[in-house]
mmCIF file with all atom_site columns, C-alpha atoms in Angstrom:
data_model
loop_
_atom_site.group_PDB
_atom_site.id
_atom_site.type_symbol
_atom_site.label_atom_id
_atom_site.label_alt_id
_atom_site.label_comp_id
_atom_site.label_asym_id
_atom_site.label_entity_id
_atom_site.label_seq_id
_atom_site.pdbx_PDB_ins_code
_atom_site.Cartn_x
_atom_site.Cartn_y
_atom_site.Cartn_z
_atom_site.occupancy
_atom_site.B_iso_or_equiv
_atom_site.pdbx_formal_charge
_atom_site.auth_seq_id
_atom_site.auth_comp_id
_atom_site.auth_asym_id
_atom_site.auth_atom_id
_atom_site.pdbx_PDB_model_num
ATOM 1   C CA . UNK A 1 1   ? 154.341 164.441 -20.775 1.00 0.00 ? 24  UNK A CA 1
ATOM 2   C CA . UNK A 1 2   ? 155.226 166.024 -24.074 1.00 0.00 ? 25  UNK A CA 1
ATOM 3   C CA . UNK A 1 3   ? 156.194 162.773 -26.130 1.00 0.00 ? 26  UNK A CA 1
ATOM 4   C CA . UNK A 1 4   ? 156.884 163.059 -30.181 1.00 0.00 ? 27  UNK A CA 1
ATOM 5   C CA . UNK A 1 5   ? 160.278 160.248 -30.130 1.00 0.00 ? 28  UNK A CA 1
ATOM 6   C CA . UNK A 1 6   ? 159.916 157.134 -27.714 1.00 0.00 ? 29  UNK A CA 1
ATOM 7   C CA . UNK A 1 7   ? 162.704 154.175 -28.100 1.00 0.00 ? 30  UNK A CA 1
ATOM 8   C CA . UNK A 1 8   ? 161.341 150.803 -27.524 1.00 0.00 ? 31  UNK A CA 1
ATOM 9   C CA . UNK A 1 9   ? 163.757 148.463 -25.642 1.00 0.00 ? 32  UNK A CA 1
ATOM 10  C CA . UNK A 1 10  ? 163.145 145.628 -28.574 1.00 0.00 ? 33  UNK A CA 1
ATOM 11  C CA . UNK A 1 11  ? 164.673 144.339 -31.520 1.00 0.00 ? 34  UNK A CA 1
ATOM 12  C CA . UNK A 1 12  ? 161.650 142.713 -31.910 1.00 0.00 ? 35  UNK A CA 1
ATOM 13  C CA . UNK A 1 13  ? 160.026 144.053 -35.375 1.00 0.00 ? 36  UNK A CA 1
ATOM 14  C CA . UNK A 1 14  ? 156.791 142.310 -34.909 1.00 0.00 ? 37  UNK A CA 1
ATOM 15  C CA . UNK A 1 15  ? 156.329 143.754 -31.239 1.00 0.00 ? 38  UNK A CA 1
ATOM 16  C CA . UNK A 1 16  ? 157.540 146.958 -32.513 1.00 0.00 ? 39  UNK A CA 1
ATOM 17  C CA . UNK A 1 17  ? 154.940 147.156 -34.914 1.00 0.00 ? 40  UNK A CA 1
ATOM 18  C CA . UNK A 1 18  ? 152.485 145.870 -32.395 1.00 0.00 ? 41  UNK A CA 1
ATOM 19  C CA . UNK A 1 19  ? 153.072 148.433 -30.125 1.00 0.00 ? 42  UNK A CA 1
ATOM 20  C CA . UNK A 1 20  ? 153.113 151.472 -32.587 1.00 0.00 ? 43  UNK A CA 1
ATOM 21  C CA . UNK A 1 21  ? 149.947 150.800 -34.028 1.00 0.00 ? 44  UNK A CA 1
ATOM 22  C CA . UNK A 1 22  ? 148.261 150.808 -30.142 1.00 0.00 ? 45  UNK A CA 1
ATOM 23  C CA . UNK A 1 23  ? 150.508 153.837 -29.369 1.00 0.00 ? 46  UNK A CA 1
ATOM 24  C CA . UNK A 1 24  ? 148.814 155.631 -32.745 1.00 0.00 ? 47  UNK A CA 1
ATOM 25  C CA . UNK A 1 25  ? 150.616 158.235 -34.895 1.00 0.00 ? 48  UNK A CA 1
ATOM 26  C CA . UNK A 1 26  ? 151.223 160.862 -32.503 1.00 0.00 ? 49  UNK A CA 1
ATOM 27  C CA . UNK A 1 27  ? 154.344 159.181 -30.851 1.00 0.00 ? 50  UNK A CA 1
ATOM 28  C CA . UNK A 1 28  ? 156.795 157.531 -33.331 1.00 0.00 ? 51  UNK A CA 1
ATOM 29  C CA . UNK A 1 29  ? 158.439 154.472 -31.938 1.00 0.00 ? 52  UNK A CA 1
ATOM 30  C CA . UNK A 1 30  ? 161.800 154.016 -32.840 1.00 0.00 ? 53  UNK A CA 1
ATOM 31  C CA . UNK A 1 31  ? 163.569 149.828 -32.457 1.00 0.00 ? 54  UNK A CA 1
ATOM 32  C CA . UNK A 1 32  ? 166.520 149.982 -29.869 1.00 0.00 ? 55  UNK A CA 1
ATOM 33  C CA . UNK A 1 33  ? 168.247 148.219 -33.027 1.00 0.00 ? 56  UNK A CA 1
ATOM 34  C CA . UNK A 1 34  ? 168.700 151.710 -34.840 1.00 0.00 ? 57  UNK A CA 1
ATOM 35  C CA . UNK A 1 35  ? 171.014 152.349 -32.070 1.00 0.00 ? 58  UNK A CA 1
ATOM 36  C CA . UNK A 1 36  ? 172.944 149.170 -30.839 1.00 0.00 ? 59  UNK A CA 1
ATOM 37  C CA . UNK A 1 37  ? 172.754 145.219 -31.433 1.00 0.00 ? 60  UNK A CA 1
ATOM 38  C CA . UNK A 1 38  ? 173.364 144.568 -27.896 1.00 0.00 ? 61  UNK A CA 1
ATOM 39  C CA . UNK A 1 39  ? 171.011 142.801 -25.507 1.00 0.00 ? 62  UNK A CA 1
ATOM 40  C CA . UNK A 1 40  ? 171.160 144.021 -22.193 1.00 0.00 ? 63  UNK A CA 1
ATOM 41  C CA . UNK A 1 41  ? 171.146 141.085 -19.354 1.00 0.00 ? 64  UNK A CA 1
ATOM 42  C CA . UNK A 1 42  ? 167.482 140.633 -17.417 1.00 0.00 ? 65  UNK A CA 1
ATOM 43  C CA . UNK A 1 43  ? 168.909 139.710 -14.181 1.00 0.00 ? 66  UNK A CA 1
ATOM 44  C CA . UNK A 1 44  ? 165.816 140.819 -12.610 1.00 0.00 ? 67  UNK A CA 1
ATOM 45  C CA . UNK A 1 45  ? 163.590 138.396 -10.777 1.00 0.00 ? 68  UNK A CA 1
ATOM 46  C CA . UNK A 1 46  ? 160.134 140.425 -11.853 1.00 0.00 ? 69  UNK A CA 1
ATOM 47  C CA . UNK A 1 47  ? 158.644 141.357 -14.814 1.00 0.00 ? 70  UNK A CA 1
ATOM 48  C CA . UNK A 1 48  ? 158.499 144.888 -13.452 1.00 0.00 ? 71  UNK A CA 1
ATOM 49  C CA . UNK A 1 49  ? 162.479 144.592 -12.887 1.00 0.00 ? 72  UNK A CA 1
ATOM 50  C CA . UNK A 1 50  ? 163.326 143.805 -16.225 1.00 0.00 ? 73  UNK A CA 1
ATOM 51  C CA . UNK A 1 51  ? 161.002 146.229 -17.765 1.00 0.00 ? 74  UNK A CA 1
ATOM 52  C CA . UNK A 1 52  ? 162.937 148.798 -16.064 1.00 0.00 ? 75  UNK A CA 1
ATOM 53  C CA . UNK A 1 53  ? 166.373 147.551 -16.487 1.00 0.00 ? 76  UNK A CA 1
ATOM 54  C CA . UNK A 1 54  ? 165.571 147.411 -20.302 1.00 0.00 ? 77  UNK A CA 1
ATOM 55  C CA . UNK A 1 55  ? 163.819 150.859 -20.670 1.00 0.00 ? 78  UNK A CA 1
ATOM 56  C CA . UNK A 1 56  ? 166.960 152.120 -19.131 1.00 0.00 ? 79  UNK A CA 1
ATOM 57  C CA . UNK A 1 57  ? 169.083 150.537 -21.016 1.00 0.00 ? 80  UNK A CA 1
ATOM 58  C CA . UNK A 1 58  ? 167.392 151.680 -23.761 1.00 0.00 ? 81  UNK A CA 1
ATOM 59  C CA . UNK A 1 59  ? 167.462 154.905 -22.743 1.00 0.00 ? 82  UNK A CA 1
ATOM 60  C CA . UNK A 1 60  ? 171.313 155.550 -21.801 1.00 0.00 ? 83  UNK A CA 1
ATOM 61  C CA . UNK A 1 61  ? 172.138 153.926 -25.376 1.00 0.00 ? 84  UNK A CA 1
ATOM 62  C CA . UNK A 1 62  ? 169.622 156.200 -27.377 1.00 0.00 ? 85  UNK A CA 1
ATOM 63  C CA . UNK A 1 63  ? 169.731 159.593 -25.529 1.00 0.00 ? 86  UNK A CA 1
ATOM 64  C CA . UNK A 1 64  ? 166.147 159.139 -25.759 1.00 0.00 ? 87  UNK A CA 1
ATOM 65  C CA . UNK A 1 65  ? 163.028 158.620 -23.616 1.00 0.00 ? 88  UNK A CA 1
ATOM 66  C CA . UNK A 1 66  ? 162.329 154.773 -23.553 1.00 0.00 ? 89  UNK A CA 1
ATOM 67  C CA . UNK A 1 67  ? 159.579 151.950 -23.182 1.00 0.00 ? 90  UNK A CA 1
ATOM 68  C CA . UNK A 1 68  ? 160.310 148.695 -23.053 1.00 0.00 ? 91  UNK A CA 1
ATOM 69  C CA . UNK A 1 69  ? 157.908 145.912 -22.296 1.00 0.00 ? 92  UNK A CA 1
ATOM 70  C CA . UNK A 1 70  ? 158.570 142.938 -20.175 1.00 0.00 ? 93  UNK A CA 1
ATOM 71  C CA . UNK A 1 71  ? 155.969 139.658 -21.042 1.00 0.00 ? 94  UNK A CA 1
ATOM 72  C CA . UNK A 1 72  ? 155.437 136.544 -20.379 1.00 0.00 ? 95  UNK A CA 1
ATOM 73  C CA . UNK A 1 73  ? 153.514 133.691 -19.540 1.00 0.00 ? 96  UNK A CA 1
ATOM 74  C CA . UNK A 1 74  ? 152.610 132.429 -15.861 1.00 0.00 ? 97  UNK A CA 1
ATOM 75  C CA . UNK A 1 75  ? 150.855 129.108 -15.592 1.00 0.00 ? 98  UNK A CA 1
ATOM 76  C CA . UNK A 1 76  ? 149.007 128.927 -12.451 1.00 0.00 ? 99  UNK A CA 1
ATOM 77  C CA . UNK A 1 77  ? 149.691 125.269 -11.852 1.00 0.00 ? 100 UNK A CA 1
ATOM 78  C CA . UNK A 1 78  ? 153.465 125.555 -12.427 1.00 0.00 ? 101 UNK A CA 1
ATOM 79  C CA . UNK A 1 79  ? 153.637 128.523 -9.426  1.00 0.00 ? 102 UNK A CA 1
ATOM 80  C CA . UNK A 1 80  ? 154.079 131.419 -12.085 1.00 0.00 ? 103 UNK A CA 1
ATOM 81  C CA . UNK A 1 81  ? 156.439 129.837 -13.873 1.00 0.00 ? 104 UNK A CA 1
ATOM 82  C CA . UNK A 1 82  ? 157.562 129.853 -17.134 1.00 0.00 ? 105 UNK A CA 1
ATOM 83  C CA . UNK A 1 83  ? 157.105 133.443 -16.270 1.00 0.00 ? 106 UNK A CA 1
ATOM 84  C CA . UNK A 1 84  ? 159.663 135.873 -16.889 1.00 0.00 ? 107 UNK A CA 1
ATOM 85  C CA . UNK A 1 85  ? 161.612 132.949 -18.716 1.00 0.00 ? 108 UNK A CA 1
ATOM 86  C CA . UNK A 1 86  ? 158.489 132.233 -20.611 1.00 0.00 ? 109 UNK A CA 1
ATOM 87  C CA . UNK A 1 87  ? 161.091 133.529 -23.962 1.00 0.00 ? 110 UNK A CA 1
ATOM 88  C CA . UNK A 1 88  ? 163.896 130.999 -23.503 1.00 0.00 ? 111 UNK A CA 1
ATOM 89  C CA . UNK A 1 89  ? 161.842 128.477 -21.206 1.00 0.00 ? 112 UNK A CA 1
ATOM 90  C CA . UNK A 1 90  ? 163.363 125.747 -23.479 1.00 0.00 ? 113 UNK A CA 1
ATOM 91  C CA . UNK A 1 91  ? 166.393 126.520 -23.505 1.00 0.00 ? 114 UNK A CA 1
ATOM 92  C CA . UNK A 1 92  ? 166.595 129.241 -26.293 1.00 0.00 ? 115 UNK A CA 1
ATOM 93  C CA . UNK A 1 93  ? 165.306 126.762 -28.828 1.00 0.00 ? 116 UNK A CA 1
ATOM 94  C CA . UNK A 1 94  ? 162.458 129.169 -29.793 1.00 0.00 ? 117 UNK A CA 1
ATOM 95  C CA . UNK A 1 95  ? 158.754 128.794 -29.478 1.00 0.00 ? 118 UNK A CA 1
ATOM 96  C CA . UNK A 1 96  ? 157.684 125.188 -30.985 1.00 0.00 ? 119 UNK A CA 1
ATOM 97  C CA . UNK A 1 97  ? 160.549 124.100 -28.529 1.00 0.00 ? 120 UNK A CA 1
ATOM 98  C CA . UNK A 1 98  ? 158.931 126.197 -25.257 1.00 0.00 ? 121 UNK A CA 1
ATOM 99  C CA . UNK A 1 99  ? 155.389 124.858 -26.794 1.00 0.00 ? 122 UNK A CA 1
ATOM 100 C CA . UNK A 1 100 ? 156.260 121.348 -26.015 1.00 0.00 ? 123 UNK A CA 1
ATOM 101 C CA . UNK A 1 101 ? 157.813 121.963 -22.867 1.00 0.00 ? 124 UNK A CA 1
ATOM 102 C CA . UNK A 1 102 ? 154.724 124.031 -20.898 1.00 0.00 ? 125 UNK A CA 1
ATOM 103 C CA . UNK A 1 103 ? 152.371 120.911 -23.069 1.00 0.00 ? 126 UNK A CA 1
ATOM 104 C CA . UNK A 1 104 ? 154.256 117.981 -21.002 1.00 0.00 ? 127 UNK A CA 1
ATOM 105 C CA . UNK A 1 105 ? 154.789 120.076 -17.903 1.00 0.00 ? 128 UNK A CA 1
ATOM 106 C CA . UNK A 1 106 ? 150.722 120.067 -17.836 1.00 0.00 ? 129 UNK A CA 1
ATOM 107 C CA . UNK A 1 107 ? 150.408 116.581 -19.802 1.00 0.00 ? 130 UNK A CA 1
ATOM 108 C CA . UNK A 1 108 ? 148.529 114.932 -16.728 1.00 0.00 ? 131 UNK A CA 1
ATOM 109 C CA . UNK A 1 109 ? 146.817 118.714 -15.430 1.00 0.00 ? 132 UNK A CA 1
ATOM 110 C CA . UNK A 1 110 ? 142.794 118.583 -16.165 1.00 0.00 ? 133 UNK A CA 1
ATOM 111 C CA . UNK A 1 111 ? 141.477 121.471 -18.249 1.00 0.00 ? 134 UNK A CA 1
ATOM 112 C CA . UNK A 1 112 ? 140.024 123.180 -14.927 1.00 0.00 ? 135 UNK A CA 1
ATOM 113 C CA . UNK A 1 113 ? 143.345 123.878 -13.748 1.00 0.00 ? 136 UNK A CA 1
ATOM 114 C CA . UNK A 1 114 ? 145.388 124.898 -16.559 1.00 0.00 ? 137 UNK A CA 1
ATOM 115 C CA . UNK A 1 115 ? 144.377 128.246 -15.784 1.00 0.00 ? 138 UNK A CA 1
ATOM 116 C CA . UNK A 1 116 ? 146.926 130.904 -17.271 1.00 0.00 ? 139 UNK A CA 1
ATOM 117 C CA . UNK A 1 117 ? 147.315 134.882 -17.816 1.00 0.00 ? 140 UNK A CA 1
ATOM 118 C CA . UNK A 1 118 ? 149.656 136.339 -20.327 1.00 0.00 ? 141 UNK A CA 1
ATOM 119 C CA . UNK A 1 119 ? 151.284 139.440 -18.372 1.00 0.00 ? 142 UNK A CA 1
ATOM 120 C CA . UNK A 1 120 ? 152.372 142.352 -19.700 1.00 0.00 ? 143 UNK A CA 1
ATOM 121 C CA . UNK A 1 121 ? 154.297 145.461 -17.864 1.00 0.00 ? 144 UNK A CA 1
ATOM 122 C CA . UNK A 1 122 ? 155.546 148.288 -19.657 1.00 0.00 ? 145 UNK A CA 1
ATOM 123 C CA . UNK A 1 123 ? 158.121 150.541 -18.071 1.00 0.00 ? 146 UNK A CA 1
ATOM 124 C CA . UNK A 1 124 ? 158.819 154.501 -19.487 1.00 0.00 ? 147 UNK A CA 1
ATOM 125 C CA . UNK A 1 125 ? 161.778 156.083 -18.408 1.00 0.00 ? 148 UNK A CA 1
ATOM 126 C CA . UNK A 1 126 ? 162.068 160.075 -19.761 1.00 0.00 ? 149 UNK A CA 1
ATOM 127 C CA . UNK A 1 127 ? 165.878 159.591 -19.017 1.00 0.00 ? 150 UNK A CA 1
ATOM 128 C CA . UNK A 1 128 ? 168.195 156.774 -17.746 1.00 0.00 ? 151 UNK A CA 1
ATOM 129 C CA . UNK A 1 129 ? 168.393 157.536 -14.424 1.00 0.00 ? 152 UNK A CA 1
ATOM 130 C CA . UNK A 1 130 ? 164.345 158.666 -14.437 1.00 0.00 ? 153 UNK A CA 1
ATOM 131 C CA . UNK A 1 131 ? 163.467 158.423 -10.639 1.00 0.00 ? 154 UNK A CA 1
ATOM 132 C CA . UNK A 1 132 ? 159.928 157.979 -11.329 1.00 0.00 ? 155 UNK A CA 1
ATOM 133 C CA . UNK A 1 133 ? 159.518 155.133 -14.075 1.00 0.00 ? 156 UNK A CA 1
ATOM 134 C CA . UNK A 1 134 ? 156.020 154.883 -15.431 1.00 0.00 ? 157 UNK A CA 1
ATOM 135 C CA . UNK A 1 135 ? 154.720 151.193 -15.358 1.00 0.00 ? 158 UNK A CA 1
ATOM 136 C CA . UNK A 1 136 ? 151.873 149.992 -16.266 1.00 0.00 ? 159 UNK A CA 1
ATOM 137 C CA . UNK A 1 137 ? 150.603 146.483 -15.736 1.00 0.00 ? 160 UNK A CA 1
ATOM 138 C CA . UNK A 1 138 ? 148.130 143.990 -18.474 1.00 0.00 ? 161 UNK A CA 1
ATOM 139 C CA . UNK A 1 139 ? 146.914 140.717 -17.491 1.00 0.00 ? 162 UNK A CA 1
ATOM 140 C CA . UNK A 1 140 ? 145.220 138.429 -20.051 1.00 0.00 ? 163 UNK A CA 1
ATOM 141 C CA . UNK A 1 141 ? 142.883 135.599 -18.223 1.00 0.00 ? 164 UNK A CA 1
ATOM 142 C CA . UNK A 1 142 ? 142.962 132.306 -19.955 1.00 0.00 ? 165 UNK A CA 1
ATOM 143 C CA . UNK A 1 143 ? 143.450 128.284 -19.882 1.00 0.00 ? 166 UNK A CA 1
ATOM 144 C CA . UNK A 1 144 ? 146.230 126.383 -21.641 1.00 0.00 ? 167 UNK A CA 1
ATOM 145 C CA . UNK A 1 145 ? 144.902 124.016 -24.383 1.00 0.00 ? 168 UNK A CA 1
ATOM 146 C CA . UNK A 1 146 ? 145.962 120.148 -24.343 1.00 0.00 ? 169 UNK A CA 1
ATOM 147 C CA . UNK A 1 147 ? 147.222 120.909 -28.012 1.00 0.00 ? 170 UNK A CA 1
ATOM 148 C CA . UNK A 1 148 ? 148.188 124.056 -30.532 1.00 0.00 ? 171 UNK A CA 1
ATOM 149 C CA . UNK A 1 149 ? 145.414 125.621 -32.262 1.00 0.00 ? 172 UNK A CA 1
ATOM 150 C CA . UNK A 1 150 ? 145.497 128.437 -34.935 1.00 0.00 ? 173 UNK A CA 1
ATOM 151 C CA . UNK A 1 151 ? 147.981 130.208 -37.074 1.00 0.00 ? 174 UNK A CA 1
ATOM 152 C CA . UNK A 1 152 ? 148.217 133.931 -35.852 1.00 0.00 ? 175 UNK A CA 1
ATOM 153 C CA . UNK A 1 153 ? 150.458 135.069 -33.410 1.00 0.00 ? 176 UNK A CA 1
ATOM 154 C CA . UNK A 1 154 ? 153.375 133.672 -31.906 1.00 0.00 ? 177 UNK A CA 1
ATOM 155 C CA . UNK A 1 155 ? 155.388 132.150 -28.640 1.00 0.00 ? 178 UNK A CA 1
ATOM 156 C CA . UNK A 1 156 ? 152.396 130.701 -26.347 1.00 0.00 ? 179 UNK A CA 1
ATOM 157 C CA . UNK A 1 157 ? 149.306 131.967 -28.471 1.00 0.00 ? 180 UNK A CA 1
ATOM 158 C CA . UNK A 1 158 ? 148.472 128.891 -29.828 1.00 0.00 ? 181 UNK A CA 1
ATOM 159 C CA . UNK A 1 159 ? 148.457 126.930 -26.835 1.00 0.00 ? 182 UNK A CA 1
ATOM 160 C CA . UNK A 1 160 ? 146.391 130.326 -24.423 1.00 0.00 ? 183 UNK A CA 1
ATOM 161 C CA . UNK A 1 161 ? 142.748 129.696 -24.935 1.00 0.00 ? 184 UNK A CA 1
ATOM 162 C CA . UNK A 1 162 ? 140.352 133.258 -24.326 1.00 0.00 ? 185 UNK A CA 1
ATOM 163 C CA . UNK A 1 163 ? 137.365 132.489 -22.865 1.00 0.00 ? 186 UNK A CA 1
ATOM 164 C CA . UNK A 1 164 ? 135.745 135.468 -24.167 1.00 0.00 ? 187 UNK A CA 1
ATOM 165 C CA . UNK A 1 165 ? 136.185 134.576 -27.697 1.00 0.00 ? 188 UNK A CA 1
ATOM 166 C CA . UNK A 1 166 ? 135.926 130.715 -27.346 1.00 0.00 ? 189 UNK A CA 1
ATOM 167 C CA . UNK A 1 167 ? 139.184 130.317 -29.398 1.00 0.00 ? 190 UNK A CA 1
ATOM 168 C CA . UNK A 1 168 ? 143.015 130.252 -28.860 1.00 0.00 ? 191 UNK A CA 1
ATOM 169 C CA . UNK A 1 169 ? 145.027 133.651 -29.293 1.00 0.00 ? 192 UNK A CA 1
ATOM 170 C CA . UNK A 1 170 ? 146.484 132.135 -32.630 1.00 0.00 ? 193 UNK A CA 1
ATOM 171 C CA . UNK A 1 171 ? 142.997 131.950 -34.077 1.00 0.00 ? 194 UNK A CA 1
ATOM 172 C CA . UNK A 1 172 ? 142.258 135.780 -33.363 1.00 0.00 ? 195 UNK A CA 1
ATOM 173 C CA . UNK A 1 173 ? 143.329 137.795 -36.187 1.00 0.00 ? 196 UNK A CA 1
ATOM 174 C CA . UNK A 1 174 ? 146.248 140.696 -35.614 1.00 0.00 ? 197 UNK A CA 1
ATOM 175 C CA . UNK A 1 175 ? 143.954 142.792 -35.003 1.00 0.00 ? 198 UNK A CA 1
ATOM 176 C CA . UNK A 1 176 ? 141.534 141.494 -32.716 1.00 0.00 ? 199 UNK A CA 1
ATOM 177 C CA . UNK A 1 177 ? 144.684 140.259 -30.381 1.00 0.00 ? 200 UNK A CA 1
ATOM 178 C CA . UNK A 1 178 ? 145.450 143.861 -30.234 1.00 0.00 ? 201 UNK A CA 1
ATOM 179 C CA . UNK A 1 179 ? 142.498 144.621 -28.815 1.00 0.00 ? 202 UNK A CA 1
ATOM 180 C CA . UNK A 1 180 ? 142.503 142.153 -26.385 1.00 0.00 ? 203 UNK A CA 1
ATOM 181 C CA . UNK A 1 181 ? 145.967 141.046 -24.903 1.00 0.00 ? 204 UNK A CA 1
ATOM 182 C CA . UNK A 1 182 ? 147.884 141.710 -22.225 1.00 0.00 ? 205 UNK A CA 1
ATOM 183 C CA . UNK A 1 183 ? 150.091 144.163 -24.464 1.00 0.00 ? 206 UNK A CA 1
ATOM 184 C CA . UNK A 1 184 ? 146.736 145.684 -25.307 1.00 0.00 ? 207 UNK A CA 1
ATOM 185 C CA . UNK A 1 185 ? 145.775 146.186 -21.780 1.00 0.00 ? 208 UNK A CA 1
ATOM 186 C CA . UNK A 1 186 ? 148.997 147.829 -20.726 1.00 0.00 ? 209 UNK A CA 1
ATOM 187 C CA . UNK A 1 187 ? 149.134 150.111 -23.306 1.00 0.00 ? 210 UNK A CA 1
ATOM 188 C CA . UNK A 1 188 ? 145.865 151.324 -22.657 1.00 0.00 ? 211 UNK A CA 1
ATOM 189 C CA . UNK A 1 189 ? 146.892 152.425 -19.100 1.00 0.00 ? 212 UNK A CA 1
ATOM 190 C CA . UNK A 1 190 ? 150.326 154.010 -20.803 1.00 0.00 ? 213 UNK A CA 1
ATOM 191 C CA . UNK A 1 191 ? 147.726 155.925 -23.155 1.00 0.00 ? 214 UNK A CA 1
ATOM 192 C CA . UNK A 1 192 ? 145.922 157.042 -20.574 1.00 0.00 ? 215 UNK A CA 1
ATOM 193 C CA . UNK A 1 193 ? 148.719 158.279 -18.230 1.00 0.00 ? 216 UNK A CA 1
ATOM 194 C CA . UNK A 1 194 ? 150.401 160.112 -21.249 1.00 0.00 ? 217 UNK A CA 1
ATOM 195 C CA . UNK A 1 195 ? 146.944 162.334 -22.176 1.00 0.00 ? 218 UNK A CA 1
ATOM 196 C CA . UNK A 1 196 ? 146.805 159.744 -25.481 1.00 0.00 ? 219 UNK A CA 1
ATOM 197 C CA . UNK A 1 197 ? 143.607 157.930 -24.396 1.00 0.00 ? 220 UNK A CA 1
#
């Protein structure tokens, strides 16, 4: 697939820029909010369902081929959950908020089964009504902490430890997370189906 212009179903700045500099130069990614302010509604029950809804979305707005990444947190203990609410799992009252809410739903929870994975699915539509979406799927293995550590990142990083690194997500630096995350992981598999890798 012949890509130069991709729209990314975010008016996230920081995830835009996340995802362009894994993406590389050769596909410029354009923010959804050059086109409209509008949030589209995730009714889906699935990461993969919202990813889709969004890049299509996306797509139909722009005129352009879309990605659009649906992420989250699911906490093993909690049965998935705050999954695909992991963004407004408080209540919309933003991250510190969410934070403290996944810390007491675990407050009694020993360290051994806190386990957690960030997920990450991207969706790629060439057109709105694409019948054959591209997804691709990241999982990030780790434990939740009993308290926030480091100043990197944002939402859940400070509370995900990575067992590889011996350190929470909010100590790694930008550019180490972007080597490593869920987002990473995804995009890898994008790169590769798109002749990038």
């Amino acid at each position: 697939m012949n890509l130069q212009q991709l729209v990314l179903a975010s008016h996230n700045a920081g995830k835009l820029k996340e995802l362009q500099a894994m993406l590389g130069e050769s596909v410029q990614l354009r923010s959804i909010g050059e086109f409209s302010q509008v949030e589209p509604e995730e009714t889906g029950l699935s990461f993969v369902e919202n990813a889709i809804l969004k890049a299509r979305n996306a797509a139909r707005i722009s005129g352009l081929p879309a990605l659009a990444d649906d992420s989250g947190l699911a906490v093993d203990h909690l049965k998935g959950a705050p999954g695909i609410y992991s963004a407004r799992y408080a209540d919309g009252q933003g991250d510190a908020a969410n934070n403290a809410k996944l810390l007491d739903a675990l407050k009694d929870v020993p360290s051994e089964r806190r386990t957690a994975q960030f997920v990450c699915v991207l969706a790629l539509v060439r057109h709105a009504d694409d019948p054959l979406p591209i997804l691709c799927e990241g999982l990030w293995h780790g434990r939740i902490l009993f308290q926030a550590s480091g100043e990197h990142g944002f939402g859940y990083d400070p509370l995900f430890w990575v067992p590889e690194r011996g350190c929470s997500s909010a100590d790694l630096t930008p550019a180490d997370k972007n080597q490593l995350s869920h987002r990473a992981r995804a995009m890898a598999v994008l790169r590769q189906r798109l002749g990038l890798a």
